[in-house]
Tab-separated table of C-alpha atoms in Angstrom:
chain	number	residue	atom	x	y	z
C	254	UNK	CA	0.131	-0.017	0.125
C	255	UNK	CA	1.281	3.387	-1.157
C	256	UNK	CA	0.754	6.725	0.107
C	257	UNK	CA	2.800	9.992	0.034
C	258	UNK	CA	3.251	11.954	3.141
C	259	UNK	CA	0.909	15.274	2.180
C	260	UNK	CA	-1.247	12.570	2.271
C	261	UNK	CA	-0.543	10.971	6.192
C	262	UNK	CA	-0.460	15.140	7.121
C	263	UNK	CA	-4.187	15.561	5.821
C	264	UNK	CA	-4.924	13.072	8.597
C	265	UNK	CA	-2.116	13.487	11.030
C	266	UNK	CA	-1.004	17.035	12.756
C	267	UNK	CA	2.861	16.349	13.216
C	268	UNK	CA	6.337	17.926	13.066
C	269	UNK	CA	7.888	14.586	12.005
C	270	UNK	CA	10.284	13.766	9.274
C	271	UNK	CA	9.769	10.706	6.765
C	272	UNK	CA	12.393	8.847	8.424
C	273	UNK	CA	10.806	8.990	11.977
C	274	UNK	CA	7.130	7.974	10.897
C	275	UNK	CA	8.742	5.075	9.160
C	276	UNK	CA	10.385	3.996	12.140
C	277	UNK	CA	7.611	4.821	13.992
C	278	UNK	CA	4.867	2.450	11.306
C	279	UNK	CA	7.213	-0.505	11.443
C	280	UNK	CA	7.416	-0.705	15.721
C	281	UNK	CA	3.751	-0.304	15.357
C	282	UNK	CA	3.442	-3.633	12.983
C	283	UNK	CA	3.028	-1.804	10.160
C	284	UNK	CA	6.527	-3.053	7.790
C	285	UNK	CA	7.782	-0.134	5.876
C	286	UNK	CA	8.756	-1.809	2.817
C	287	UNK	CA	10.604	1.685	0.745
C	288	UNK	CA	10.894	5.164	1.028
C	289	UNK	CA	10.678	7.415	-2.175
C	290	UNK	CA	12.316	10.339	-1.869
C	291	UNK	CA	12.307	11.876	-5.201
C	292	UNK	CA	12.977	15.289	-3.626
C	293	UNK	CA	16.035	14.035	-3.106
C	294	UNK	CA	17.332	13.170	-6.631
C	295	UNK	CA	15.873	16.667	-7.571
C	296	UNK	CA	17.869	18.588	-5.002
C	297	UNK	CA	20.802	19.583	-7.510
C	298	UNK	CA	18.157	21.252	-9.475
C	299	UNK	CA	17.111	24.840	-8.915
C	300	UNK	CA	15.092	27.706	-10.575
C	301	UNK	CA	17.556	29.918	-12.960
C	302	UNK	CA	17.070	32.834	-15.449
C	303	UNK	CA	18.778	33.234	-18.700
C	304	UNK	CA	19.401	36.801	-18.824
C	305	UNK	CA	21.410	36.581	-22.274
C	306	UNK	CA	21.892	33.833	-25.162
C	307	UNK	CA	24.196	34.648	-28.124
C	308	UNK	CA	25.246	32.209	-31.080
C	309	UNK	CA	27.928	29.905	-30.364
C	310	UNK	CA	31.005	31.160	-32.082
C	311	UNK	CA	31.924	27.642	-33.320
C	312	UNK	CA	29.048	25.899	-33.488
C	313	UNK	CA	25.473	27.094	-35.845
C	314	UNK	CA	23.150	24.879	-33.524
C	315	UNK	CA	24.860	25.965	-29.910
C	316	UNK	CA	24.135	28.768	-27.460
C	317	UNK	CA	26.680	30.453	-25.185
C	318	UNK	CA	23.850	31.636	-22.067
C	319	UNK	CA	24.372	33.812	-19.125
C	320	UNK	CA	22.216	32.207	-16.303
C	321	UNK	CA	21.546	33.749	-12.732
C	322	UNK	CA	21.520	30.969	-10.704
C	323	UNK	CA	21.116	30.632	-6.441
C	324	UNK	CA	25.061	30.568	-6.539
C	325	UNK	CA	25.212	33.993	-9.321
C	326	UNK	CA	25.882	34.063	-12.724
C	327	UNK	CA	27.088	31.455	-14.748
C	328	UNK	CA	28.018	30.639	-18.463
C	329	UNK	CA	26.307	27.864	-20.031
C	330	UNK	CA	26.430	26.364	-23.127
C	331	UNK	CA	23.074	25.255	-23.888
C	332	UNK	CA	21.503	23.176	-27.202
C	333	UNK	CA	18.053	23.632	-26.793
C	334	UNK	CA	16.208	25.323	-29.319
C	335	UNK	CA	13.775	27.090	-26.639
C	336	UNK	CA	16.876	28.447	-24.699
C	337	UNK	CA	16.432	32.176	-24.937
C	338	UNK	CA	16.924	35.466	-23.088
C	339	UNK	CA	14.582	36.177	-20.239
C	340	UNK	CA	13.705	32.488	-20.041
C	341	UNK	CA	12.788	31.198	-16.535
C	342	UNK	CA	14.178	27.749	-16.605
C	343	UNK	CA	15.792	24.948	-14.441
C	344	UNK	CA	19.865	25.012	-13.761
C	345	UNK	CA	22.091	21.952	-12.831
C	346	UNK	CA	25.484	22.426	-11.206
C	347	UNK	CA	28.867	21.140	-11.838
C	348	UNK	CA	28.426	17.847	-9.458
C	349	UNK	CA	24.363	16.955	-10.057
C	350	UNK	CA	23.707	13.639	-11.614
C	351	UNK	CA	21.343	13.794	-14.727
C	352	UNK	CA	19.555	10.565	-14.404
C	353	UNK	CA	17.663	10.946	-17.758
C	354	UNK	CA	21.411	10.909	-19.816
C	355	UNK	CA	23.429	8.415	-16.883
C	356	UNK	CA	25.821	11.335	-16.407
C	357	UNK	CA	27.856	13.940	-13.598
C	358	UNK	CA	27.547	17.470	-14.446
C	359	UNK	CA	31.009	18.836	-14.613
C	360	UNK	CA	33.423	22.111	-15.989
C	361	UNK	CA	33.424	21.559	-19.379
C	362	UNK	CA	34.561	23.082	-22.675
C	363	UNK	CA	32.485	22.653	-25.506
C	364	UNK	CA	33.866	23.849	-29.129
C	365	UNK	CA	36.890	25.813	-26.925
C	366	UNK	CA	33.635	27.610	-24.469
C	367	UNK	CA	33.751	27.034	-21.126
C	368	UNK	CA	30.550	25.374	-19.754
C	369	UNK	CA	29.411	25.505	-15.781
C	370	UNK	CA	26.189	23.466	-15.874
C	371	UNK	CA	23.604	22.723	-17.602
C	372	UNK	CA	19.987	23.594	-18.605
C	373	UNK	CA	17.568	20.908	-18.203
C	374	UNK	CA	14.861	19.163	-19.645
C	375	UNK	CA	12.058	17.323	-17.999
C	376	UNK	CA	13.125	13.777	-19.922
C	377	UNK	CA	16.876	14.724	-18.318
C	378	UNK	CA	15.821	14.406	-14.894
C	379	UNK	CA	12.780	12.471	-15.574
C	380	UNK	CA	9.906	14.723	-14.894
C	381	UNK	CA	8.158	14.323	-18.459
C	382	UNK	CA	8.801	12.633	-21.643
C	383	UNK	CA	9.946	16.266	-23.289
C	384	UNK	CA	13.078	15.619	-25.154
C	385	UNK	CA	12.632	18.572	-27.422
C	386	UNK	CA	13.547	21.537	-24.892
C	387	UNK	CA	14.703	22.635	-21.441
C	388	UNK	CA	11.944	22.881	-18.890
C	389	UNK	CA	10.384	26.372	-19.179
C	390	UNK	CA	8.764	27.937	-16.043
C	391	UNK	CA	6.400	31.329	-15.974
C	392	UNK	CA	8.732	34.666	-15.099
C	393	UNK	CA	7.591	34.767	-11.511
C	394	UNK	CA	9.126	31.601	-10.036
C	395	UNK	CA	11.504	32.530	-7.284
C	396	UNK	CA	14.887	32.469	-8.615
C	397	UNK	CA	17.108	29.700	-6.603
C	398	UNK	CA	14.235	27.994	-5.232
C	399	UNK	CA	14.505	23.947	-5.221
C	400	UNK	CA	12.751	23.026	-8.489
C	401	UNK	CA	11.226	19.916	-6.648
C	402	UNK	CA	9.533	22.480	-4.233
C	403	UNK	CA	8.523	24.400	-6.627
C	404	UNK	CA	6.663	22.157	-9.304
C	405	UNK	CA	5.609	20.271	-6.061
C	406	UNK	CA	8.148	16.952	-6.867
C	407	UNK	CA	8.893	16.910	-3.298
C	408	UNK	CA	6.452	14.890	-1.641
C	409	UNK	CA	7.712	11.425	-0.398
C	410	UNK	CA	6.194	8.187	-0.812
C	411	UNK	CA	5.749	5.450	2.162
C	412	UNK	CA	5.185	1.743	0.989
C	413	UNK	CA	4.018	-0.388	3.558
C	414	UNK	CA	3.343	-3.996	3.686
C	415	UNK	CA	-0.119	-4.614	4.921
C	416	UNK	CA	-1.242	-7.869	6.135
C	417	UNK	CA	-4.256	-9.202	6.832
C	418	UNK	CA	-4.347	-8.459	10.811
C	419	UNK	CA	-4.464	-5.236	10.057
C	420	UNK	CA	-7.485	-3.849	8.329
C	421	UNK	CA	-8.237	-0.933	10.277
C	422	UNK	CA	-5.292	0.448	8.275
C	423	UNK	CA	-6.465	0.059	4.873
C	424	UNK	CA	-7.106	4.116	4.883
C	425	UNK	CA	-4.703	6.846	5.127
C	426	UNK	CA	-7.120	7.387	7.994
C	427	UNK	CA	-6.245	4.345	10.147
C	428	UNK	CA	-2.404	4.910	9.656
C	429	UNK	CA	-2.720	8.470	10.765
C	430	UNK	CA	-4.892	7.305	13.850
C	431	UNK	CA	-2.068	4.466	15.061
C	432	UNK	CA	0.767	7.170	14.609
C	433	UNK	CA	-1.425	9.459	16.324
C	434	UNK	CA	-1.819	6.576	19.280
C	435	UNK	CA	2.010	6.147	19.177
C	436	UNK	CA	2.615	9.819	19.990
C	437	UNK	CA	3.984	10.841	16.794
C	438	UNK	CA	1.179	13.701	16.483
C	439	UNK	CA	-2.474	14.324	16.722
C	440	UNK	CA	-4.891	13.209	14.860
C	441	UNK	CA	-7.471	14.903	12.658
C	442	UNK	CA	-10.808	13.906	12.930
C	443	UNK	CA	-12.612	14.062	9.506
C	444	UNK	CA	-14.922	11.406	9.897
C	445	UNK	CA	-17.540	12.501	6.904
C	446	UNK	CA	-21.158	13.996	7.643
C	447	UNK	CA	-24.125	12.383	7.544
C	448	UNK	CA	-26.068	12.707	4.442
C	449	UNK	CA	-30.264	12.436	4.798
C	450	UNK	CA	-31.955	10.334	2.567
C	451	UNK	CA	-34.198	12.534	0.491
C	452	UNK	CA	-36.694	10.181	-1.606
C	453	UNK	CA	-37.843	6.766	-1.395
C	454	UNK	CA	-35.924	3.942	-2.697
C	455	UNK	CA	-37.274	2.173	-5.454
C	456	UNK	CA	-35.656	-0.991	-4.325
C	457	UNK	CA	-37.313	-3.374	-1.741
C	458	UNK	CA	-35.027	-5.627	-0.203
C	459	UNK	CA	-35.834	-8.937	1.934
C	460	UNK	CA	-33.778	-10.581	3.838
C	461	UNK	CA	-34.413	-14.397	4.171
C	462	UNK	CA	-31.567	-16.918	5.642
C	463	UNK	CA	-34.739	-19.197	6.127
C	464	UNK	CA	-33.595	-21.576	9.318
C	465	UNK	CA	-29.671	-21.379	8.869
C	466	UNK	CA	-27.854	-18.669	10.809
C	467	UNK	CA	-27.110	-15.561	9.151
C	468	UNK	CA	-24.286	-14.886	7.537
C	469	UNK	CA	-25.106	-11.298	7.202
C	470	UNK	CA	-26.737	-9.750	9.223
C	471	UNK	CA	-27.102	-6.631	8.106
C	472	UNK	CA	-27.461	-5.425	4.856
C	473	UNK	CA	-27.179	-1.258	3.651
C	474	UNK	CA	-28.514	-0.036	0.589
C	475	UNK	CA	-28.323	3.628	-0.651
C	476	UNK	CA	-29.174	4.966	-4.373
C	477	UNK	CA	-27.642	7.967	-5.228
C	478	UNK	CA	-29.094	10.388	-8.241
C	479	UNK	CA	-28.115	13.133	-9.872
C	480	UNK	CA	-23.805	11.982	-10.247
C	481	UNK	CA	-22.416	12.785	-13.445
C	482	UNK	CA	-19.759	9.888	-14.684
C	483	UNK	CA	-16.120	12.071	-15.943
C	484	UNK	CA	-12.903	12.583	-15.152
C	485	UNK	CA	-11.525	12.974	-11.633
C	486	UNK	CA	-10.954	16.465	-10.224
C	487	UNK	CA	-7.337	17.377	-10.482
C	488	UNK	CA	-6.353	16.633	-7.051
C	489	UNK	CA	-7.759	12.654	-6.893
C	490	UNK	CA	-5.636	12.849	-10.198
C	491	UNK	CA	-2.383	13.950	-8.675
C	492	UNK	CA	-3.128	11.690	-5.547
């Protein structure tokens, strides 16, 4: 069973970090199989702005960009067709590992021009399939901010091995209740509000078990009207 840290915090008021939560869950009998932290692999990449973009003196398809980064101005050689002056984008510094290319960035010379990092595409860091150009961000994206945090990609995912004796934890609310009982925070009560029936149900149900012991001691039925079948809202699709 997988859920995100932010999802858990919808049900649990806590200051604990994801590792503390994972340890508390394991101690409570909820075995944590894996914690996926996408922010860790994206940590080096930050919001930057291309101040200028000039044609490379020795290559027709390359540009030499002056880029304002969290560490000051950097000269970057870039081959992306959409790179241009005034663009807000994502910067990878020397030392950053780029998973899409399986390389670690270094300060290098490209056609005799030194490049101190890289402007990043979505495919290069695994956030999209776009190989055609570098990531373009809105102009108001905060300079120097972690790209993972800005893009909402810093939400850790916890994967637990849920055993059959813990049906109370088949929902995130149940897990939050368990962690609150373990003194890891305060449980947020989110009991759904009851909705009163407004019209009679046209379907009749008769419970007839004969002489046998009833395997189903209760039966509930509700007719719901006015529901439109369509795509889930954005927040649910993201979750």
